[in-house]
Coordinates of C-alpha atoms in Angstrom, one line a residue:
Chain A
X1 CA 0.2 0.0 -0.1
X2 CA 1.4 3.5 -0.9
X3 CA -0.9 6.6 -1.7
X4 CA 0.8 9.5 -3.7
X5 CA -1.3 12.6 -3.8
X6 CA -0.8 15.4 -6.2
X7 CA -2.5 18.8 -5.5
X8 CA -2.5 22.7 -4.4
X9 CA -1.4 23.3 -0.9
X10 CA -2.7 27.0 -0.8
X11 CA -4.3 29.5 1.2
X12 CA -7.9 30.5 0.9
X13 CA -10.2 33.2 2.1
X14 CA -13.8 32.1 2.5
X15 CA -16.8 34.2 3.2
X16 CA -20.0 32.4 3.7
X17 CA -23.5 33.3 5.3
X18 CA -22.1 32.5 8.4
X19 CA -18.9 34.2 8.5
X20 CA -15.7 35.1 6.7
X21 CA -12.2 34.1 7.3
X22 CA -8.6 35.9 6.9
X23 CA -6.3 33.8 4.8
X24 CA -6.4 30.2 5.9
X25 CA -4.6 27.0 4.6
X26 CA -6.4 25.6 1.9
X27 CA -6.0 23.6 -1.5
X28 CA -7.0 20.3 -2.7
X29 CA -3.9 18.7 -1.7
X30 CA -4.5 19.8 1.7
X31 CA -7.9 18.3 2.0
X32 CA -7.0 15.3 0.6
X33 CA -3.8 14.2 2.5
X34 CA -5.6 15.3 5.7
X35 CA -8.6 13.2 5.0
X36 CA -6.6 10.1 3.8
X37 CA -4.6 10.1 6.8
X38 CA -7.2 9.0 9.1
X39 CA -7.1 5.5 6.9
X40 CA -3.4 5.6 5.7
X41 CA -0.4 5.8 8.4
X42 CA 2.2 6.9 5.4
X43 CA 1.3 8.6 2.3
X44 CA 3.0 10.7 0.2
X45 CA 2.5 14.1 -1.5
X46 CA 3.8 16.1 -4.4
X47 CA 3.1 19.9 -4.4
X48 CA 4.6 23.3 -4.1
X49 CA 4.5 26.4 -1.7
X50 CA 5.8 29.6 -1.6
X51 CA 8.2 30.4 1.4
X52 CA 4.9 32.1 3.1
X53 CA 3.5 28.9 3.8
X54 CA 3.5 28.3 7.4
X55 CA 5.9 26.0 9.1
X56 CA 3.5 24.6 11.6
X57 CA 1.1 23.6 9.1
X58 CA 4.0 21.4 7.2
X59 CA 4.8 20.1 10.6
X60 CA 1.2 19.0 11.2
X61 CA 1.2 17.3 8.0
X62 CA 4.4 15.3 8.8
X63 CA 2.9 14.3 12.3
X64 CA 0.0 12.9 10.3
X65 CA 2.2 10.6 8.1
X66 CA 2.8 12.7 5.1
X67 CA 6.2 12.6 3.7
X68 CA 7.1 15.7 2.5
X69 CA 10.1 15.1 -0.1
X70 CA 7.9 16.0 -2.8
X71 CA 6.7 19.2 -1.5
X72 CA 8.5 22.0 -3.1
X73 CA 9.0 25.1 -1.0
X74 CA 10.0 28.2 -3.3
X75 CA 12.1 30.9 -1.7
X76 CA 11.4 34.4 -2.6
X77 CA 7.5 33.3 -4.1
X78 CA 4.0 33.4 -2.6
X79 CA 1.9 30.4 -2.1
X80 CA -1.4 29.8 -4.4
X81 CA -4.1 32.1 -3.2
X82 CA -8.1 31.5 -3.7
X83 CA -10.7 33.6 -2.2
X84 CA -14.3 33.2 -2.4
X85 CA -17.8 34.0 -1.5
X86 CA -20.7 31.6 -1.4
X87 CA -24.5 32.5 -2.1
X88 CA -26.9 32.7 1.0
X89 CA -28.3 28.9 -0.2
X90 CA -24.5 27.8 -0.4
X91 CA -25.6 26.3 -3.9
X92 CA -23.5 28.4 -5.7
X93 CA -20.2 30.7 -5.3
X94 CA -18.2 33.5 -6.7
X95 CA -14.4 33.5 -7.2
X96 CA -13.3 37.2 -5.9
X97 CA -9.4 36.4 -6.2
X98 CA -7.1 33.9 -7.8
X99 CA -3.4 34.1 -7.3
X100 CA -1.5 31.3 -9.0
X101 CA 1.9 32.2 -7.7
X102 CA 3.9 29.3 -7.5
X103 CA 1.2 27.2 -9.1
X104 CA 1.9 29.1 -12.4
X105 CA 5.1 27.7 -13.1
X106 CA 4.5 24.2 -11.2
X107 CA 6.8 21.1 -12.4
X108 CA 5.6 18.2 -10.3
X109 CA 9.0 16.6 -9.3
X110 CA 8.4 12.9 -8.4
X111 CA 10.9 11.9 -5.7
X112 CA 12.4 8.4 -6.3
X113 CA 11.1 7.1 -2.9
X114 CA 7.5 7.5 -4.6
X115 CA 8.2 5.7 -7.6
X116 CA 6.6 2.5 -6.4
X117 CA 3.2 3.9 -5.3
X118 CA 0.3 1.8 -6.0
X119 CA -2.7 4.3 -5.5
X120 CA -2.4 7.8 -7.2
X121 CA -4.8 10.6 -6.7
X122 CA -4.5 13.6 -8.9
X123 CA -6.2 16.4 -7.0
X124 CA -7.8 19.4 -9.2
X125 CA -4.9 20.7 -11.0
X126 CA -3.8 21.8 -14.6
X127 CA -4.3 18.6 -16.8
X128 CA -0.9 19.3 -18.3
X129 CA 0.6 19.0 -14.7
X130 CA -1.8 15.7 -13.9
X131 CA -0.2 14.1 -17.1
X132 CA 3.4 15.0 -16.2
X133 CA 3.0 13.3 -12.8
X134 CA 1.3 10.1 -15.0
X135 CA 4.3 10.2 -17.5
X136 CA 7.3 10.8 -14.6
X137 CA 6.1 7.7 -12.9
X138 CA 7.9 4.6 -14.1
X139 CA 5.6 1.8 -13.3
X140 CA 2.1 2.7 -13.8
X141 CA 0.0 2.6 -10.0
X142 CA -2.9 0.1 -9.7
X143 CA -5.3 2.7 -9.4
X144 CA -5.2 6.3 -10.9
X145 CA -7.9 8.7 -9.6
X146 CA -8.0 12.2 -10.9
X147 CA -10.7 15.2 -10.0
X148 CA -11.0 18.2 -12.3
X149 CA -13.0 21.5 -12.6
X150 CA -15.2 23.4 -15.5
X151 CA -12.1 25.8 -15.4
X152 CA -9.9 23.2 -17.1
X153 CA -12.9 21.8 -19.4
X154 CA -13.0 25.5 -20.7
X155 CA -9.3 26.3 -21.3
X156 CA -7.4 22.9 -21.6
X157 CA -9.9 20.2 -22.7
X158 CA -7.3 18.5 -25.1
X159 CA -4.8 18.0 -22.2
X160 CA -8.0 16.7 -20.2
X161 CA -8.8 14.4 -22.8
X162 CA -5.4 13.0 -22.8
X163 CA -5.3 12.6 -19.3
X164 CA -8.8 10.9 -19.1
X165 CA -7.3 8.3 -21.1
X166 CA -5.0 7.3 -18.6
X167 CA -6.8 7.2 -15.4
X168 CA -9.0 4.7 -13.7
X169 CA -11.5 6.9 -11.8
X170 CA -12.7 10.2 -12.4
X171 CA -14.4 12.0 -9.3
X172 CA -16.3 15.0 -10.4
X173 CA -19.4 16.9 -9.5
X174 CA -22.6 16.8 -11.3
X175 CA -22.3 20.1 -13.2
X176 CA -18.8 19.1 -14.1
X177 CA -20.1 15.7 -15.4
X178 CA -22.7 17.7 -17.4
X179 CA -20.0 20.1 -19.1
X180 CA -17.6 17.3 -20.1
X181 CA -20.0 15.2 -21.6
X182 CA -22.5 17.7 -23.2
X183 CA -25.3 15.6 -21.5
X184 CA -28.1 16.5 -18.9
X185 CA -28.8 13.1 -17.8
X186 CA -26.2 11.9 -15.5
X187 CA -26.7 8.1 -17.0
X188 CA -26.0 9.5 -20.4
X189 CA -23.2 11.7 -19.0
X190 CA -21.6 8.8 -17.1
X191 CA -21.8 6.7 -20.0
X192 CA -20.1 9.2 -22.3
X193 CA -17.5 10.0 -20.3
X194 CA -16.4 6.3 -19.2
X195 CA -15.9 6.1 -23.2
X196 CA -13.3 9.0 -22.9
X197 CA -11.2 6.6 -20.5
X198 CA -11.9 6.0 -16.9
X199 CA -13.5 2.8 -16.1
X200 CA -15.2 4.2 -12.7
X201 CA -16.5 7.3 -12.2
X202 CA -18.1 9.0 -9.3
X203 CA -20.2 11.9 -9.8
X204 CA -20.4 14.2 -6.5
X205 CA -24.1 16.0 -6.0
X206 CA -23.2 17.8 -3.0
X207 CA -26.0 18.1 -0.4
X208 CA -27.7 15.1 -2.8
X209 CA -25.3 12.6 -2.4
X210 CA -22.9 10.7 -4.9
X211 CA -22.8 8.2 -7.7
X212 CA -20.5 5.5 -8.6
X213 CA -20.8 4.0 -12.2
X214 CA -18.6 1.0 -13.5
X215 CA -19.9 -0.9 -16.5
X216 CA -23.5 -1.8 -16.0
X217 CA -23.6 -0.9 -12.3
X218 CA -24.6 2.1 -10.1
X219 CA -24.2 2.9 -6.7
X220 CA -26.0 6.0 -5.0
X221 CA -24.9 7.3 -1.6
X222 CA -26.8 10.0 0.0
X223 CA -25.1 13.1 2.0
X224 CA -26.1 13.2 5.4
X225 CA -28.7 15.8 5.8
X226 CA -27.2 18.4 8.0
X227 CA -28.8 21.1 10.3
X228 CA -26.6 23.6 8.5
X229 CA -23.7 23.7 6.2
X230 CA -21.1 26.1 7.5
X231 CA -18.3 26.0 4.9
X232 CA -18.5 23.8 1.6
X233 CA -14.7 24.5 1.0
X234 CA -12.9 21.5 0.1
X235 CA -15.7 18.8 0.9
X236 CA -15.2 17.5 -2.7
X237 CA -11.5 17.0 -2.1
X238 CA -12.2 15.8 1.5
X239 CA -14.3 13.1 0.0
X240 CA -11.7 11.9 -2.5
X241 CA -9.3 11.7 0.2
X242 CA -11.6 9.5 2.3
X243 CA -12.2 7.4 -0.7
X244 CA -8.8 6.7 -1.6
X245 CA -7.3 6.6 1.8
X246 CA -9.7 3.9 2.2
X247 CA -9.1 1.9 -1.2
X248 CA -5.3 2.3 -0.4
X249 CA -5.3 0.8 3.1
X250 CA -7.6 -2.0 2.1
X251 CA -5.9 -2.7 -1.2
X252 CA -8.9 -3.5 -2.6
X253 CA -10.2 -1.5 -5.8
X254 CA -13.1 -3.9 -6.6
X255 CA -16.8 -2.2 -7.0
X256 CA -17.9 -3.5 -3.7
X257 CA -15.0 -1.9 -2.1
X258 CA -15.7 1.2 -3.9
X259 CA -19.3 1.4 -2.2
X260 CA -17.9 1.5 0.9
X261 CA -15.2 4.4 -0.4
X262 CA -17.9 6.3 -1.2
X263 CA -20.0 6.3 2.1
X264 CA -16.5 6.5 3.8
X265 CA -15.8 9.7 1.6
X266 CA -19.3 11.1 2.1
X267 CA -18.9 10.8 6.0
X268 CA -15.4 12.8 6.0
X269 CA -17.1 15.2 3.8
X270 CA -19.9 15.8 5.9
X271 CA -17.2 16.7 8.8
X272 CA -15.4 19.0 6.6
X273 CA -18.6 21.4 6.1
X274 CA -19.1 21.9 10.0
X275 CA -16.6 24.2 10.1
X276 CA -14.2 26.8 8.1
X277 CA -11.4 25.2 6.2
X278 CA -9.7 22.3 7.2
X279 CA -10.5 22.8 11.1
X280 CA -13.0 20.1 11.4
X281 CA -11.2 17.4 9.4
X282 CA -8.0 18.2 11.4
X283 CA -9.4 17.1 14.6
X284 CA -11.3 13.9 14.3
X285 CA -11.1 10.8 16.6
X286 CA -11.6 7.2 15.0
X287 CA -14.8 7.3 17.5
X288 CA -16.2 10.2 15.6
X289 CA -15.7 8.6 12.1
X290 CA -17.4 5.3 13.2
X291 CA -20.0 6.6 14.4
X292 CA -20.9 9.3 11.5
X293 CA -20.4 6.1 9.3
X294 CA -22.9 4.3 11.7
X295 CA -25.3 7.5 10.9
X296 CA -25.0 6.6 6.8
X297 CA -25.8 2.9 7.7
X298 CA -28.9 4.1 9.6
X299 CA -30.2 6.7 7.3
X300 CA -29.8 4.2 4.3
X301 CA -30.8 0.9 5.9
X302 CA -34.1 -0.8 4.8
X303 CA -34.8 -4.1 4.5
X304 CA -37.2 -5.0 1.2
X305 CA -36.9 -9.1 2.0
X306 CA -40.6 -10.3 1.3
X307 CA -42.0 -6.6 0.8
X308 CA -44.4 -7.2 -1.8
Chain B
X1 CA -57.7 -2.5 5.7
X2 CA -59.3 0.0 3.6
X3 CA -58.1 2.9 1.8
X4 CA -59.7 6.2 1.2
X5 CA -58.0 9.0 -1.3
X6 CA -59.7 12.5 -2.2
X7 CA -58.1 14.0 -4.8
X8 CA -58.5 15.7 -8.4
X9 CA -59.8 13.7 -11.1
X10 CA -59.3 15.5 -13.9
X11 CA -57.6 17.0 -17.3
X12 CA -54.2 18.0 -18.2
X13 CA -52.4 19.2 -21.3
X14 CA -48.7 18.6 -21.1
X15 CA -45.7 20.2 -22.8
X16 CA -42.0 18.9 -22.2
X17 CA -38.6 18.8 -24.2
X18 CA -39.8 15.5 -25.5
X19 CA -43.4 16.3 -26.7
X20 CA -46.8 17.7 -26.1
X21 CA -49.9 16.2 -25.7
X22 CA -53.8 17.3 -26.1
X23 CA -56.0 17.1 -23.2
X24 CA -55.3 13.8 -21.4
X25 CA -56.4 12.4 -18.2
X26 CA -54.6 13.6 -15.0
X27 CA -55.3 14.7 -11.5
X28 CA -53.7 13.8 -8.3
X29 CA -56.5 11.5 -7.3
X30 CA -56.0 9.7 -10.6
X31 CA -52.5 9.2 -10.1
X32 CA -53.0 8.1 -6.5
X33 CA -55.6 5.2 -6.9
X34 CA -54.2 3.9 -10.1
X35 CA -50.7 3.7 -8.3
X36 CA -52.2 2.2 -5.2
X37 CA -54.5 -0.2 -6.8
X38 CA -51.2 -2.3 -7.6
X39 CA -51.3 -3.1 -3.7
X40 CA -54.7 -2.8 -2.5
X41 CA -57.3 -5.1 -4.5
X42 CA -60.2 -2.5 -3.3
X43 CA -60.2 1.1 -2.6
X44 CA -62.3 4.3 -2.3
X45 CA -62.4 7.8 -3.8
X46 CA -64.1 10.7 -3.3
X47 CA -63.9 13.5 -6.1
X48 CA -65.7 15.3 -8.5
X49 CA -65.7 15.4 -12.4
X50 CA -67.8 17.1 -15.1
X51 CA -70.0 15.1 -17.8
X52 CA -67.1 15.7 -20.0
X53 CA -64.8 13.1 -18.4
X54 CA -64.8 9.7 -20.3
X55 CA -66.6 7.0 -19.3
X56 CA -63.9 4.6 -20.3
X57 CA -61.3 6.0 -17.8
X58 CA -64.3 5.6 -15.1
X59 CA -64.6 2.0 -16.4
X60 CA -60.5 1.5 -16.1
X61 CA -60.6 2.8 -12.4
X62 CA -63.6 0.2 -11.7
X63 CA -61.7 -2.5 -13.0
X64 CA -58.8 -1.6 -11.2
X65 CA -60.9 -2.2 -8.0
X66 CA -61.5 1.7 -7.1
X67 CA -65.1 2.0 -5.9
X68 CA -66.6 5.0 -7.6
X69 CA -69.8 5.7 -5.1
X70 CA -67.9 8.8 -4.0
X71 CA -67.1 10.1 -7.3
X72 CA -69.5 12.8 -8.1
X73 CA -70.5 13.5 -11.7
X74 CA -72.0 17.0 -12.5
X75 CA -74.3 17.1 -15.5
X76 CA -73.6 20.0 -17.8
X77 CA -70.3 21.2 -15.8
X78 CA -66.8 20.5 -17.3
X79 CA -64.0 19.0 -15.2
X80 CA -61.2 20.5 -13.8
X81 CA -58.1 21.4 -16.2
X82 CA -54.7 22.2 -15.9
X83 CA -52.3 22.9 -18.7
X84 CA -48.4 23.4 -18.2
X85 CA -44.9 23.5 -20.0
X86 CA -41.9 22.0 -18.2
X87 CA -38.3 24.1 -18.8
X88 CA -35.6 22.1 -20.8
X89 CA -34.2 20.5 -17.6
X90 CA -37.5 19.4 -16.4
X91 CA -36.7 21.1 -13.0
X92 CA -39.4 24.1 -13.4
X93 CA -42.7 24.4 -14.9
X94 CA -45.1 27.2 -16.0
X95 CA -48.4 26.5 -15.6
X96 CA -50.6 28.0 -18.8
X97 CA -54.1 27.3 -18.0
X98 CA -56.0 26.5 -14.8
X99 CA -59.6 25.9 -15.0
X100 CA -61.0 24.8 -11.9
X101 CA -64.7 24.0 -13.4
X102 CA -66.5 21.6 -10.9
X103 CA -63.2 22.0 -8.6
X104 CA -64.1 25.4 -7.7
X105 CA -67.5 24.3 -5.7
X106 CA -66.2 20.8 -4.8
X107 CA -68.1 19.7 -1.7
X108 CA -66.6 16.3 -0.8
X109 CA -69.6 13.6 0.2
X110 CA -68.3 10.9 2.0
X111 CA -70.5 7.6 1.0
X112 CA -71.9 5.9 4.3
X113 CA -69.9 2.6 3.0
X114 CA -66.6 4.5 3.1
X115 CA -66.9 5.8 7.0
X116 CA -64.8 3.0 8.4
X117 CA -61.8 3.7 6.4
X118 CA -58.7 3.2 8.2
X119 CA -55.9 4.7 5.6
X120 CA -56.9 8.3 4.4
X121 CA -54.7 9.8 1.9
X122 CA -56.0 13.4 1.1
X123 CA -54.4 14.4 -2.6
X124 CA -53.4 18.0 -3.2
X125 CA -56.8 20.0 -2.8
X126 CA -57.9 23.2 -1.2
X127 CA -57.0 22.6 2.6
X128 CA -60.7 23.6 3.0
X129 CA -62.0 20.5 1.1
X130 CA -59.3 18.3 3.0
X131 CA -60.9 19.4 6.3
X132 CA -64.4 18.8 5.3
X133 CA -63.3 15.2 4.6
X134 CA -61.5 14.8 8.0
X135 CA -64.6 16.6 9.9
X136 CA -67.1 14.4 8.1
X137 CA -65.4 10.8 8.9
X138 CA -67.3 9.6 12.2
X139 CA -64.1 7.4 13.1
X140 CA -60.6 8.8 12.9
X141 CA -58.7 6.8 10.4
X142 CA -55.4 4.7 11.7
X143 CA -53.3 6.8 9.4
X144 CA -54.1 10.3 7.7
X145 CA -51.9 11.4 5.2
X146 CA -51.8 14.8 3.3
X147 CA -50.4 16.4 0.2
X148 CA -50.2 20.0 -0.6
X149 CA -48.6 22.7 -2.8
X150 CA -47.3 26.2 -2.7
X151 CA -50.3 27.7 -3.9
X152 CA -52.2 26.7 -1.1
X153 CA -49.6 28.1 1.5
X154 CA -49.8 31.5 -0.4
X155 CA -53.6 31.8 -0.4
X156 CA -54.7 29.6 2.6
X157 CA -52.1 29.0 4.9
X158 CA -54.7 29.3 7.9
X159 CA -56.7 26.4 7.1
X160 CA -53.7 24.4 6.0
X161 CA -52.4 24.9 9.5
X162 CA -55.2 23.5 10.7
X163 CA -55.5 20.6 8.2
X164 CA -51.8 19.9 9.5
X165 CA -52.8 19.2 13.4
X166 CA -55.3 16.9 12.3
X167 CA -52.9 14.5 10.2
X168 CA -50.1 12.1 10.9
X169 CA -47.8 12.2 7.7
X170 CA -47.4 15.1 5.3
X171 CA -46.0 14.3 1.9
X172 CA -44.7 17.7 0.3
X173 CA -41.7 18.5 -1.7
X174 CA -38.6 20.0 -0.6
X175 CA -39.5 23.5 -2.1
X176 CA -43.3 23.2 -0.4
X177 CA -41.0 22.2 3.0
X178 CA -38.9 25.4 2.8
X179 CA -41.8 27.7 2.1
X180 CA -44.0 26.1 4.6
X181 CA -41.4 26.4 7.5
X182 CA -39.1 29.4 6.4
X183 CA -36.2 27.4 6.9
X184 CA -33.8 26.5 3.9
X185 CA -32.3 23.7 5.9
X186 CA -34.4 20.6 5.4
X187 CA -33.4 19.3 8.8
X188 CA -34.6 22.5 10.5
X189 CA -37.6 22.6 8.2
X190 CA -38.5 19.1 8.9
X191 CA -38.2 19.9 12.6
X192 CA -40.6 23.0 12.6
X193 CA -43.0 21.2 10.3
X194 CA -43.6 18.2 12.8
X195 CA -44.3 20.8 15.2
X196 CA -47.0 22.0 13.3
X197 CA -48.7 18.3 13.8
X198 CA -47.9 15.4 11.6
X199 CA -45.5 13.1 13.4
X200 CA -44.5 11.6 10.1
X201 CA -43.2 13.8 7.5
X202 CA -42.0 12.8 4.0
X203 CA -40.1 15.4 1.9
X204 CA -39.7 14.3 -2.0
X205 CA -36.8 15.7 -3.9
X206 CA -37.6 14.9 -7.5
X207 CA -34.4 13.5 -9.2
X208 CA -32.6 13.8 -5.8
X209 CA -34.6 11.3 -3.7
X210 CA -36.9 11.4 -0.8
X211 CA -36.3 11.8 2.9
X212 CA -38.6 10.4 5.8
X213 CA -38.7 11.7 9.2
X214 CA -40.2 10.9 12.6
X215 CA -38.9 12.1 16.1
X216 CA -34.9 11.7 16.0
X217 CA -35.1 9.3 13.0
X218 CA -34.5 10.2 9.1
X219 CA -34.5 7.9 6.4
X220 CA -33.3 8.4 2.8
X221 CA -34.2 6.9 -0.3
X222 CA -32.8 7.9 -4.0
X223 CA -34.6 8.3 -6.9
X224 CA -33.6 5.7 -9.8
X225 CA -31.1 7.5 -11.9
X226 CA -32.8 7.5 -15.3
X227 CA -31.6 7.9 -18.4
X228 CA -34.4 10.2 -19.4
X229 CA -37.6 11.8 -17.6
X230 CA -40.1 12.0 -20.2
X231 CA -42.8 13.8 -18.1
X232 CA -42.6 14.5 -14.5
X233 CA -46.3 15.2 -14.0
X234 CA -48.1 13.1 -11.3
X235 CA -44.6 11.4 -10.0
X236 CA -45.2 12.7 -6.6
X237 CA -48.9 11.5 -6.8
X238 CA -47.8 8.2 -7.9
X239 CA -45.6 8.2 -5.1
X240 CA -48.1 9.0 -2.5
X241 CA -50.2 6.3 -4.0
X242 CA -47.5 3.5 -3.8
X243 CA -46.8 4.6 -0.4
X244 CA -50.2 4.5 1.0
X245 CA -51.3 1.4 -0.9
X246 CA -48.4 -0.6 0.4
X247 CA -49.2 0.9 4.0
X248 CA -52.4 -0.3 3.8
X249 CA -52.0 -3.4 2.2
X250 CA -49.4 -4.4 5.2
X251 CA -51.5 -2.7 7.7
X252 CA -48.8 -1.6 9.3
X253 CA -47.5 1.9 9.8
X254 CA -44.3 1.6 11.8
X255 CA -41.3 3.8 10.8
X256 CA -39.7 0.2 9.4
X257 CA -42.7 0.1 7.5
X258 CA -42.6 3.4 6.0
X259 CA -39.3 3.2 4.9
X260 CA -40.3 0.2 2.9
X261 CA -43.3 2.5 1.5
X262 CA -40.9 5.2 0.7
X263 CA -38.9 2.6 -1.5
X264 CA -42.1 1.3 -3.0
X265 CA -43.2 5.1 -3.6
X266 CA -40.2 5.7 -5.4
X267 CA -40.1 2.7 -7.7
X268 CA -43.9 3.6 -8.9
X269 CA -42.9 7.1 -9.5
X270 CA -39.9 6.0 -11.6
X271 CA -42.3 4.4 -13.8
X272 CA -44.5 7.5 -13.9
X273 CA -41.9 10.0 -15.5
X274 CA -41.2 7.5 -18.5
X275 CA -44.4 8.3 -20.6
X276 CA -47.1 10.9 -20.6
X277 CA -49.8 11.1 -17.9
X278 CA -50.9 7.9 -16.4
X279 CA -49.9 5.7 -19.6
X280 CA -47.0 3.9 -18.1
X281 CA -48.6 3.2 -14.5
X282 CA -51.9 2.1 -15.9
X283 CA -49.9 -0.9 -17.8
X284 CA -47.6 -2.3 -15.2
X285 CA -47.4 -6.0 -14.2
X286 CA -46.0 -7.1 -10.7
X287 CA -43.4 -8.6 -12.3
X288 CA -42.1 -5.1 -13.4
X289 CA -42.7 -3.4 -10.3
X290 CA -40.4 -6.4 -8.4
X291 CA -38.0 -5.9 -10.9
X292 CA -37.7 -1.8 -10.4
X293 CA -37.6 -2.4 -6.7
X294 CA -35.0 -4.7 -7.0
X295 CA -33.0 -1.9 -9.0
X296 CA -33.5 0.0 -6.0
X297 CA -32.0 -2.2 -3.4
X298 CA -28.9 -2.8 -6.3
X299 CA -28.5 0.9 -6.1
X300 CA -28.5 1.4 -2.4
X301 CA -26.6 -1.8 -1.2
X302 CA -23.5 -2.0 0.5
X303 CA -22.2 -3.6 3.4
X304 CA -20.0 -1.8 6.1
X305 CA -19.4 -4.6 8.7
X306 CA -15.9 -4.3 9.7
X307 CA -15.0 -1.6 7.1
X308 CA -13.0 0.3 9.7

């Protein structure tokens, strides 16, 4: 078992109907590795930050079993910064600021010690960078998962399509699935997207749960009905981290086990939205995670044996 | 076991991205009794039509075990007519025509033979009419369920609140739950609505499934991911018919059995949207229904035993 994550490690400033933050730690890579750290004791990350990135956070990641040889720290440069504001119903957000900084010239270097990774999670980044990582791995991992977003479909669709041909699992949201496929029906969208490369597809629907597609099989997991969603930032990345952390720890990428991974990803995401940024997922106990998974089982459990 | 449905029996004209119909048979009451007829052999309806309503449809309902003593046929008057057009994504619709006709002066007469009904489904109608039916039953049914819509919240909220105090189960959609409670979070909405009267609450979320609330318990059932939704008209009523037909046939209104009823209602609704109007749900076999329910079980089945 060895899990490699590639993704942004960055700063965010977030405004929701419940409040706003100053610059806090964010980035897809950060959420992914924190979430997966509850399932794998050791993992690797390939990412880049500027010298403005706090040492304490790097130490925290180290304590959580994240090897940091693949984290490039660029002297005299600034970390990626994103700022956004959510609508009142939390279903949409406006980007206020995007400063690429070190991410603009990110050349993902894969340390020799990471070469034998069996599970690869390519967090949302430019498809060009994602492709470079795949090419720079001498041995193909057992399972390659990729997340992306509408932005890359707008400006780098050709590279994205190349990347899709090389992966096993695509994890995107419903809006992205519709844009990528040009189909409104998610069933049609899933069929088209799987023809583009990935054998497995997860479509995240936010508060409406997530769908897992493989060949003729479909699995649906709800999101936990929450009293309040405090801050949705990073929920999708936290899902991906829980999903891939669980797959890597069990060394089982069968459809049956991916169903469990979807439930676990959903449980982790349900924590993420309870506080700003990574605050909630940095401080979970195994008991809390088990209880949350039990809530999912309760929510979805029914017995149709001899029903009609 | 005896199920009484009160609801409109009417004409609809529907336009969707897939086509449009002339005047076809519609009405909440029609969808409900057709759907529940797959679970109960005999049932009663209280409704009103004009003399323009086709005899063949009345005969069809009779053949499906619907007692028609409670169906008033008003000579020289016209049946209720609604016409609507769906948006391209089917998520919204505009009402083009509403002609109340006989429904405008509907006085719901409960035949003596219906007095001992144990299960009462009050389909979407004016709360005043729904209240009259409750008052005209000499013995309270074991379970009283009610459906309503935003329109009645706008113009008859006081009557609706009176009705809510007298029922056990409210079946509404997410938008209606938000308007009724003034809360965006469905968890908060559910709490407020149950304080208004109904111990049980179903919130239908269309393509996103349905939630069942009772005390501290929540159950979630997905909608079946469909390649195409051809016509959503009547899907909510078909859900309610399947739900109440199953509850009445099993004579069990426990939370555990209501979970099964939600799955069955969802399965019936998934048929309804496949064709215009009642066409699909008029011609189902028990085998088709069982297979569809199996699809729901497949879609939601997972085993978290010893997962982490």
